[in-house]
mmCIF file with all atom_site columns, C-alpha atoms in Angstrom:
data_model
loop_
_atom_site.group_PDB
_atom_site.id
_atom_site.type_symbol
_atom_site.label_atom_id
_atom_site.label_alt_id
_atom_site.label_comp_id
_atom_site.label_asym_id
_atom_site.label_entity_id
_atom_site.label_seq_id
_atom_site.pdbx_PDB_ins_code
_atom_site.Cartn_x
_atom_site.Cartn_y
_atom_site.Cartn_z
_atom_site.occupancy
_atom_site.B_iso_or_equiv
_atom_site.pdbx_formal_charge
_atom_site.auth_seq_id
_atom_site.auth_comp_id
_atom_site.auth_asym_id
_atom_site.auth_atom_id
_atom_site.pdbx_PDB_model_num
ATOM 1  C CA . UNK A 1 1  ? 95.003  62.606  41.810 1.00 74.00 ? 72  UNK A CA 1
ATOM 2  C CA . UNK A 1 2  ? 92.948  65.820  41.746 1.00 75.00 ? 73  UNK A CA 1
ATOM 3  C CA . UNK A 1 3  ? 91.200  65.211  45.119 1.00 74.00 ? 74  UNK A CA 1
ATOM 4  C CA . UNK A 1 4  ? 94.604  64.930  46.754 1.00 75.00 ? 75  UNK A CA 1
ATOM 5  C CA . UNK A 1 5  ? 95.724  68.267  45.327 1.00 81.00 ? 76  UNK A CA 1
ATOM 6  C CA . UNK A 1 6  ? 92.641  70.259  46.398 1.00 80.00 ? 77  UNK A CA 1
ATOM 7  C CA . UNK A 1 7  ? 94.191  71.368  49.748 1.00 79.00 ? 78  UNK A CA 1
ATOM 8  C CA . UNK A 1 8  ? 97.376  72.478  47.993 1.00 79.00 ? 79  UNK A CA 1
ATOM 9  C CA . UNK A 1 9  ? 95.378  74.348  45.347 1.00 84.00 ? 80  UNK A CA 1
ATOM 10 C CA . UNK A 1 10 ? 93.294  76.012  48.074 1.00 81.00 ? 81  UNK A CA 1
ATOM 11 C CA . UNK A 1 11 ? 96.481  77.162  49.830 1.00 79.00 ? 82  UNK A CA 1
ATOM 12 C CA . UNK A 1 12 ? 97.855  78.456  46.540 1.00 82.00 ? 83  UNK A CA 1
ATOM 13 C CA . UNK A 1 13 ? 94.590  80.254  45.760 1.00 83.00 ? 84  UNK A CA 1
ATOM 14 C CA . UNK A 1 14 ? 94.630  81.957  49.171 1.00 80.00 ? 85  UNK A CA 1
ATOM 15 C CA . UNK A 1 15 ? 98.233  83.080  48.790 1.00 80.00 ? 86  UNK A CA 1
ATOM 16 C CA . UNK A 1 16 ? 97.752  84.286  45.223 1.00 85.00 ? 87  UNK A CA 1
ATOM 17 C CA . UNK A 1 17 ? 94.665  86.266  46.226 1.00 83.00 ? 88  UNK A CA 1
ATOM 18 C CA . UNK A 1 18 ? 96.594  87.879  49.069 1.00 80.00 ? 89  UNK A CA 1
ATOM 19 C CA . UNK A 1 19 ? 99.578  88.720  46.857 1.00 82.00 ? 90  UNK A CA 1
ATOM 20 C CA . UNK A 1 20 ? 97.467  90.194  44.075 1.00 80.00 ? 91  UNK A CA 1
ATOM 21 C CA . UNK A 1 21 ? 95.100  92.009  46.443 1.00 77.00 ? 92  UNK A CA 1
ATOM 22 C CA . UNK A 1 22 ? 97.969  93.650  48.310 1.00 72.00 ? 93  UNK A CA 1
ATOM 23 C CA . UNK A 1 23 ? 100.186 94.369  45.301 1.00 77.00 ? 94  UNK A CA 1
ATOM 24 C CA . UNK A 1 24 ? 101.648 97.739  46.178 1.00 78.00 ? 95  UNK A CA 1
ATOM 25 C CA . UNK A 1 25 ? 104.716 98.427  44.065 1.00 80.00 ? 96  UNK A CA 1
ATOM 26 C CA . UNK A 1 26 ? 103.340 97.561  40.615 1.00 79.00 ? 97  UNK A CA 1
ATOM 27 C CA . UNK A 1 27 ? 100.157 99.474  41.275 1.00 79.00 ? 98  UNK A CA 1
ATOM 28 C CA . UNK A 1 28 ? 102.097 102.486 42.474 1.00 80.00 ? 99  UNK A CA 1
ATOM 29 C CA . UNK A 1 29 ? 104.318 102.531 39.394 1.00 84.00 ? 100 UNK A CA 1
ATOM 30 C CA . UNK A 1 30 ? 102.022 101.447 36.572 1.00 84.00 ? 101 UNK A CA 1
ATOM 31 C CA . UNK A 1 31 ? 98.457  102.489 37.389 1.00 83.00 ? 102 UNK A CA 1
ATOM 32 C CA . UNK A 1 32 ? 97.754  106.181 36.883 1.00 86.00 ? 103 UNK A CA 1
ATOM 33 C CA . UNK A 1 33 ? 94.018  106.235 37.650 1.00 87.00 ? 104 UNK A CA 1
ATOM 34 C CA . UNK A 1 34 ? 93.309  106.447 41.394 1.00 82.00 ? 105 UNK A CA 1
ATOM 35 C CA . UNK A 1 35 ? 90.043  104.536 41.013 1.00 86.00 ? 106 UNK A CA 1
ATOM 36 C CA . UNK A 1 36 ? 91.890  101.442 39.780 1.00 83.00 ? 107 UNK A CA 1
ATOM 37 C CA . UNK A 1 37 ? 94.598  101.319 42.445 1.00 81.00 ? 108 UNK A CA 1
ATOM 38 C CA . UNK A 1 38 ? 94.397  98.735  45.239 1.00 80.00 ? 109 UNK A CA 1
ATOM 39 C CA . UNK A 1 39 ? 93.662  99.582  48.843 1.00 81.00 ? 110 UNK A CA 1
ATOM 40 C CA . UNK A 1 40 ? 97.299  99.532  49.926 1.00 81.00 ? 111 UNK A CA 1
ATOM 41 C CA . UNK A 1 41 ? 98.240  102.413 47.639 1.00 83.00 ? 112 UNK A CA 1
ATOM 42 C CA . UNK A 1 42 ? 95.236  104.361 48.884 1.00 83.00 ? 113 UNK A CA 1
ATOM 43 C CA . UNK A 1 43 ? 96.380  103.843 52.460 1.00 84.00 ? 114 UNK A CA 1
ATOM 44 C CA . UNK A 1 44 ? 99.886  104.981 51.543 1.00 83.00 ? 115 UNK A CA 1
ATOM 45 C CA . UNK A 1 45 ? 98.486  108.171 50.041 1.00 83.00 ? 116 UNK A CA 1
ATOM 46 C CA . UNK A 1 46 ? 96.869  109.049 53.383 1.00 84.00 ? 117 UNK A CA 1
ATOM 47 C CA . UNK A 1 47 ? 100.303 109.653 54.872 1.00 84.00 ? 118 UNK A CA 1
ATOM 48 C CA . UNK A 1 48 ? 101.349 113.258 54.739 1.00 83.00 ? 119 UNK A CA 1
ATOM 49 C CA . UNK A 1 49 ? 104.809 114.746 54.981 1.00 83.00 ? 120 UNK A CA 1
ATOM 50 C CA . UNK A 1 50 ? 104.326 116.292 58.406 1.00 86.00 ? 121 UNK A CA 1
ATOM 51 C CA . UNK A 1 51 ? 101.082 114.889 59.746 1.00 84.00 ? 122 UNK A CA 1
ATOM 52 C CA . UNK A 1 52 ? 99.277  111.550 59.589 1.00 85.00 ? 123 UNK A CA 1
ATOM 53 C CA . UNK A 1 53 ? 95.800  110.634 60.726 1.00 85.00 ? 124 UNK A CA 1
ATOM 54 C CA . UNK A 1 54 ? 96.592  107.297 62.338 1.00 89.00 ? 125 UNK A CA 1
ATOM 55 C CA . UNK A 1 55 ? 92.987  106.489 63.177 1.00 91.00 ? 126 UNK A CA 1
ATOM 56 C CA . UNK A 1 56 ? 91.937  106.636 59.516 1.00 89.00 ? 127 UNK A CA 1
ATOM 57 C CA . UNK A 1 57 ? 94.988  104.651 58.380 1.00 89.00 ? 128 UNK A CA 1
ATOM 58 C CA . UNK A 1 58 ? 94.432  101.908 60.957 1.00 91.00 ? 129 UNK A CA 1
ATOM 59 C CA . UNK A 1 59 ? 90.705  101.735 60.226 1.00 92.00 ? 130 UNK A CA 1
ATOM 60 C CA . UNK A 1 60 ? 91.451  101.443 56.498 1.00 89.00 ? 131 UNK A CA 1
ATOM 61 C CA . UNK A 1 61 ? 94.019  98.732  57.185 1.00 89.00 ? 132 UNK A CA 1
ATOM 62 C CA . UNK A 1 62 ? 91.503  96.718  59.166 1.00 91.00 ? 133 UNK A CA 1
ATOM 63 C CA . UNK A 1 63 ? 88.917  97.063  56.411 1.00 90.00 ? 134 UNK A CA 1
ATOM 64 C CA . UNK A 1 64 ? 91.535  96.094  53.811 1.00 86.00 ? 135 UNK A CA 1
ATOM 65 C CA . UNK A 1 65 ? 92.308  92.838  55.634 1.00 87.00 ? 136 UNK A CA 1
ATOM 66 C CA . UNK A 1 66 ? 88.659  91.743  55.661 1.00 90.00 ? 137 UNK A CA 1
ATOM 67 C CA . UNK A 1 67 ? 88.593  90.179  52.151 1.00 86.00 ? 138 UNK A CA 1
ATOM 68 C CA . UNK A 1 68 ? 91.795  88.236  52.814 1.00 84.00 ? 139 UNK A CA 1
ATOM 69 C CA . UNK A 1 69 ? 90.453  86.883  56.102 1.00 88.00 ? 140 UNK A CA 1
ATOM 70 C CA . UNK A 1 70 ? 87.149  86.017  54.433 1.00 89.00 ? 141 UNK A CA 1
ATOM 71 C CA . UNK A 1 71 ? 88.894  84.051  51.664 1.00 84.00 ? 142 UNK A CA 1
ATOM 72 C CA . UNK A 1 72 ? 90.945  82.210  54.278 1.00 82.00 ? 143 UNK A CA 1
ATOM 73 C CA . UNK A 1 73 ? 87.840  81.329  56.298 1.00 88.00 ? 144 UNK A CA 1
ATOM 74 C CA . UNK A 1 74 ? 86.086  80.021  53.190 1.00 86.00 ? 145 UNK A CA 1
ATOM 75 C CA . UNK A 1 75 ? 89.063  77.852  52.193 1.00 81.00 ? 146 UNK A CA 1
ATOM 76 C CA . UNK A 1 76 ? 89.963  76.790  55.747 1.00 81.00 ? 147 UNK A CA 1
ATOM 77 C CA . UNK A 1 77 ? 88.158  73.452  55.508 1.00 80.00 ? 148 UNK A CA 1
ATOM 78 C CA . UNK A 1 78 ? 90.449  72.428  52.652 1.00 76.00 ? 149 UNK A CA 1
ATOM 79 C CA . UNK A 1 79 ? 93.472  73.085  54.853 1.00 70.00 ? 150 UNK A CA 1
ATOM 80 C CA . UNK A 1 80 ? 92.006  70.851  57.547 1.00 72.00 ? 151 UNK A CA 1
ATOM 81 C CA . UNK A 1 81 ? 91.289  68.135  54.958 1.00 71.00 ? 152 UNK A CA 1
ATOM 82 C CA . UNK A 1 82 ? 94.872  68.350  53.782 1.00 66.00 ? 153 UNK A CA 1
ATOM 83 C CA . UNK A 1 83 ? 96.199  67.970  57.304 1.00 64.00 ? 154 UNK A CA 1
ATOM 84 C CA . UNK A 1 84 ? 93.997  64.977  58.116 1.00 70.00 ? 155 UNK A CA 1
ATOM 85 C CA . UNK A 1 85 ? 94.193  63.279  54.698 1.00 66.00 ? 156 UNK A CA 1
ATOM 86 C CA . UNK A 1 86 ? 96.984  60.864  55.551 1.00 65.00 ? 157 UNK A CA 1
ATOM 87 C CA . UNK A 1 87 ? 96.109  60.332  59.213 1.00 65.00 ? 158 UNK A CA 1
ATOM 88 C CA . UNK A 1 88 ? 93.592  57.489  58.774 1.00 64.00 ? 159 UNK A CA 1
ATOM 89 C CA . UNK A 1 89 ? 94.296  53.878  57.883 1.00 59.00 ? 160 UNK A CA 1
#
């Protein structure tokens, strides 16, 4: 039964990593130390009241998406296995 659930567990692992990595609200409320906050709260702190440096915010956003894309690329073969699992006789 476990080999059949590997694609589902890989999808769940990818989604959980993305949700935890990008957790904004809990980090903003609960974590007081700036060194421990996730990237999304750091990007939100770059926004000023009257001026924003969009180039830095967009560059930080692109860098922040790199780990999520990397995890997806590593676990992508399990998604393909899950799609083709029931296709053969």
